[in-house]
């Protein structure tokens, strides 16, 4: 049996309750030094007690029962315990139940245990523990849980009772009760061991379903006991709730708890500081709305600042300040003031570049998820900023200033033979690689010829950047990359398209033409440069010095130009250059000049400022792009509605055209058919009447009707096949030719319609092609039907009309009588000649046109097939536009219903940007670029 025994020892002697629990009460009668069996000693004591006047055998009988029980003689034990009275009665009943339990009489044992009512807490607990074991054996899980919980509630300090319960709950994987037990015991006893047990359950992941406030009181009490264990358990709970729906509830509850604790940075809560850092950045990564965060983040930041580790103090302070800037009064002024003091006094421990690149990647990733484009060109520019080993020198100037010749001199070969129309970066590399970078992709150009083609283009040239990499000794030695822009000209906006790349450069070299140096136009450009990039160092190259007439004039121009430049830009340096000078000496001087203008001071900070600029402009651009997208969607809906209206008009016109063609072509066919039918109606009766001439006086009148009927059918057959059918064939060919003209007119009409629609699309989207194969089908069918005709024999003279019946009967009766032949001859001839043959003619017409019936019935279907492709194309175009309208309207509705879904992430990115500016650029005295 799976009984649970509790061993209690106390000093050298057991207490009475201990003896009763262990069933060792009998030891009171045993002399340990006598080598006598217990049952013998108890028997002697029993006999001795019987000799008394008023013997009391209760205790001895109780002790005897214990001996029997230990020796597994349960029936004898029960017999001894059955009549126990007094203070041992309830213990005896409990022991009897134990005996039933051991013999397998579980139901009897359960009933007896339940019948024991006592105020003795020890006995009550022992009975409960036995019932607990019994319920486990009987598979009564609910009863077992109930009894052990009731036992813990009434006597939690009873030895091993909580351990027994914990073991059982864990074995049953009854985690809710196990957690409840551990947390209650932790709070009741203040035992760190129990708190550690709670922590183990959290780490197992079995506490996720519990409401976060379930643990708050325990955490509150644990903080007073051991702040280290408090941090460990709090961190475990934090991580366990991270992916749960109750995560935000946990954060709110925890913030409330932390506000009620006396915490400070001196506590060195490294784990909690790190979790605040991780959680804060997770919350503002663009996946949550500000409405969701506005009640959560201020408290989170307040507590982060209160407990932040040295590693996070500056970042926590910057987070507080940046959040407060965008959402004033959301954080208490005392916390804001503390953050301002800390950020000015505390050394930063963050990897600034890594943090900023992470922010940039977050924005780009979010933009991609919002279908805002790949931003590939921007990613490439940021990648160049991350190359700290190379100085980026941007070379620009007015068109015709000679930039390309100067660059060819530096690069040592004729890279460019004409002015560039794109931005080109030249970099030293071990082999030739040329790439074109645009917003959608990076494409490798196959060879130098393809590169030159890119240089010669004009349209949309600045929408991509060319990266030209190959071994360039000069660039390698100087650790330099050259960024060449197209020549500057035109309006302020045109120049901006070129100068938008200024922030990629560490310094700028402005190329001047010595024949007209430093003009007002160039000053205007420099003013625009200063406006866009106030911190970029600007220097000048006075080019085409070889075109000056003499050396003295050249010196004068150089000195005057340098003086004007110094008055305008005191820090600027000027270098005189000519592609005609001795290249070796000039390159030596040029190396010295470039070395002097390479500003190496605070290069990391300046690059960081540029990176922050790109982040800020990206945020602004995405906001504008959102507006542009909305406007584009509105315009798309309007345009598609207009397209649908015009397509429906075109479709109706097409249906009208189809209907007209059906009527015209069918009417033309029916006209031919009617003419043929009229001819047959006129010719056949006449032909049959003429057959009267075949009747002779000596004809055999008993069979003349059969002979005439055959002749009549033969004549009709010859007439239809040799006269009618060729004529009908010829008429049908003319009809097909007329149908072709009708179809061609329809095709021409549709092509004009398509041209108008395609002008609306701006492309040849509507491709109209009618099915002229219909004409081939008609030709084939008419050829087949008119090639040969076989008339099924018509019963012309064998019909049972009264006159015919009389003639035939008379012929049979009187044919043999010569005196009657003259009468019959006249009567037959008159009958054949005067008969109208209407019914027979109708039969002939019906049989003649029978094979043409299906053809006539299919004309409407054939004409519909002719127009099927245009009809389907217009219907598909209408459905496509309607689908686009529906899609765009749904997107617009979503955008207008929840505009914060787009704006909020960008606002949060701006919060992150500001906090990086607080921790980096602003703190180091480097001017922020806006």
mmCIF file of N, CA and C in Angstrom, residues 387 389-395 406 410-411 425-429 472-483 506-507 509 590-591 594-595 597-598:
data_model
loop_
_atom_site.group_PDB
_atom_site.id
_atom_site.type_symbol
_atom_site.label_atom_id
_atom_site.label_comp_id
_atom_site.label_asym_id
_atom_site.label_seq_id
_atom_site.Cartn_x
_atom_site.Cartn_y
_atom_site.Cartn_z
ATOM 1 N N UNK A 387 31.534 52.891 -43.583
ATOM 2 C CA UNK A 387 32.909 52.584 -43.992
ATOM 3 C C UNK A 387 33.822 53.694 -43.461
ATOM 4 N N UNK A 389 36.973 53.652 -42.854
ATOM 5 C CA UNK A 389 38.358 53.632 -43.343
ATOM 6 C C UNK A 389 38.536 54.474 -44.603
ATOM 7 N N UNK A 390 37.439 54.925 -45.182
ATOM 8 C CA UNK A 390 37.520 55.660 -46.449
ATOM 9 C C UNK A 390 36.920 57.044 -46.291
ATOM 10 N N UNK A 391 37.668 58.047 -46.798
ATOM 11 C CA UNK A 391 37.180 59.425 -46.798
ATOM 12 C C UNK A 391 36.398 59.657 -48.090
ATOM 13 N N UNK A 392 35.161 60.129 -47.962
ATOM 14 C CA UNK A 392 34.310 60.360 -49.125
ATOM 15 C C UNK A 392 34.440 61.819 -49.556
ATOM 16 N N UNK A 393 34.986 62.016 -50.754
ATOM 17 C CA UNK A 393 35.157 63.365 -51.294
ATOM 18 C C UNK A 393 34.162 63.561 -52.430
ATOM 19 N N UNK A 394 33.226 64.473 -52.244
ATOM 20 C CA UNK A 394 32.230 64.757 -53.269
ATOM 21 C C UNK A 394 32.750 65.855 -54.178
ATOM 22 N N UNK A 395 32.743 65.613 -55.470
ATOM 23 C CA UNK A 395 33.261 66.566 -56.457
ATOM 24 C C UNK A 395 32.093 67.065 -57.292
ATOM 25 N N UNK A 406 39.406 66.131 -64.693
ATOM 26 C CA UNK A 406 40.120 66.105 -63.414
ATOM 27 C C UNK A 406 40.051 64.703 -62.794
ATOM 28 N N UNK A 410 43.023 61.860 -61.767
ATOM 29 C CA UNK A 410 43.184 61.212 -60.456
ATOM 30 C C UNK A 410 43.160 59.686 -60.604
ATOM 31 N N UNK A 411 42.213 59.200 -61.386
ATOM 32 C CA UNK A 411 42.037 57.754 -61.506
ATOM 33 C C UNK A 411 43.108 57.102 -62.369
ATOM 34 N N UNK A 425 30.151 56.891 -57.699
ATOM 35 C CA UNK A 425 31.160 56.766 -56.642
ATOM 36 C C UNK A 425 32.276 55.864 -57.164
ATOM 37 N N UNK A 426 33.511 56.396 -57.168
ATOM 38 C CA UNK A 426 34.677 55.613 -57.566
ATOM 39 C C UNK A 426 35.396 55.155 -56.305
ATOM 40 N N UNK A 427 35.631 53.821 -56.213
ATOM 41 C CA UNK A 427 36.289 53.249 -55.031
ATOM 42 C C UNK A 427 37.372 52.277 -55.486
ATOM 43 N N UNK A 428 38.422 52.203 -54.681
ATOM 44 C CA UNK A 428 39.477 51.231 -54.960
ATOM 45 C C UNK A 428 38.994 49.838 -54.558
ATOM 46 N N UNK A 429 39.283 48.878 -55.450
ATOM 47 C CA UNK A 429 38.895 47.497 -55.174
ATOM 48 C C UNK A 429 39.846 46.586 -55.939
ATOM 49 N N UNK A 472 42.485 51.403 -58.063
ATOM 50 C CA UNK A 472 42.845 52.798 -58.307
ATOM 51 C C UNK A 472 43.971 53.154 -57.329
ATOM 52 N N UNK A 473 45.208 53.130 -57.740
ATOM 53 C CA UNK A 473 46.339 53.371 -56.822
ATOM 54 C C UNK A 473 46.205 54.683 -56.039
ATOM 55 N N UNK A 474 45.805 55.734 -56.703
ATOM 56 C CA UNK A 474 45.693 57.025 -56.028
ATOM 57 C C UNK A 474 44.671 56.957 -54.891
ATOM 58 N N UNK A 475 43.516 56.358 -55.158
ATOM 59 C CA UNK A 475 42.479 56.248 -54.134
ATOM 60 C C UNK A 475 42.925 55.324 -52.999
ATOM 61 N N UNK A 476 43.648 54.265 -53.357
ATOM 62 C CA UNK A 476 44.142 53.331 -52.347
ATOM 63 C C UNK A 476 45.116 54.034 -51.392
ATOM 64 N N UNK A 477 46.033 54.792 -51.968
ATOM 65 C CA UNK A 477 47.038 55.472 -51.137
ATOM 66 C C UNK A 477 46.404 56.521 -50.236
ATOM 67 N N UNK A 478 45.428 57.214 -50.767
ATOM 68 C CA UNK A 478 44.807 58.303 -50.008
ATOM 69 C C UNK A 478 43.641 57.826 -49.131
ATOM 70 N N UNK A 479 43.302 56.521 -49.228
ATOM 71 C CA UNK A 479 42.127 55.995 -48.523
ATOM 72 C C UNK A 479 40.927 56.884 -48.820
ATOM 73 N N UNK A 480 40.686 57.001 -50.119
ATOM 74 C CA UNK A 480 39.748 57.998 -50.624
ATOM 75 C C UNK A 480 38.732 57.335 -51.553
ATOM 76 N N UNK A 481 37.513 57.834 -51.541
ATOM 77 C CA UNK A 481 36.538 57.513 -52.585
ATOM 78 C C UNK A 481 36.049 58.834 -53.164
ATOM 79 N N UNK A 482 35.793 58.839 -54.467
ATOM 80 C CA UNK A 482 35.327 60.044 -55.149
ATOM 81 C C UNK A 482 33.854 59.895 -55.483
ATOM 82 N N UNK A 483 33.075 60.912 -55.160
ATOM 83 C CA UNK A 483 31.663 60.944 -55.523
ATOM 84 C C UNK A 483 31.475 62.079 -56.515
ATOM 85 N N UNK A 506 32.287 63.411 -46.749
ATOM 86 C CA UNK A 506 32.986 63.987 -45.593
ATOM 87 C C UNK A 506 33.485 65.389 -45.911
ATOM 88 N N UNK A 507 33.745 65.651 -47.174
ATOM 89 C CA UNK A 507 34.150 66.994 -47.608
ATOM 90 C C UNK A 507 33.765 67.157 -49.067
ATOM 91 N N UNK A 509 34.630 69.119 -52.848
ATOM 92 C CA UNK A 509 35.562 69.836 -53.715
ATOM 93 C C UNK A 509 34.762 70.449 -54.855
ATOM 94 N N UNK A 590 48.710 67.294 -55.705
ATOM 95 C CA UNK A 590 47.295 67.010 -55.444
ATOM 96 C C UNK A 590 47.140 66.114 -54.217
ATOM 97 N N UNK A 591 48.035 65.129 -54.060
ATOM 98 C CA UNK A 591 47.998 64.267 -52.875
ATOM 99 C C UNK A 591 48.146 65.094 -51.602
ATOM 100 N N UNK A 594 44.882 67.068 -51.040
ATOM 101 C CA UNK A 594 43.780 66.235 -50.538
ATOM 102 C C UNK A 594 44.025 65.827 -49.098
ATOM 103 N N UNK A 595 45.276 65.529 -48.791
ATOM 104 C CA UNK A 595 45.606 65.178 -47.405
ATOM 105 C C UNK A 595 45.267 66.315 -46.460
ATOM 106 N N UNK A 597 42.924 68.582 -46.859
ATOM 107 C CA UNK A 597 41.490 68.887 -46.723
ATOM 108 C C UNK A 597 40.705 67.735 -46.105
ATOM 109 N N UNK A 598 41.374 66.603 -45.890
ATOM 110 C CA UNK A 598 40.693 65.488 -45.240
ATOM 111 C C UNK A 598 40.608 65.770 -43.742
#
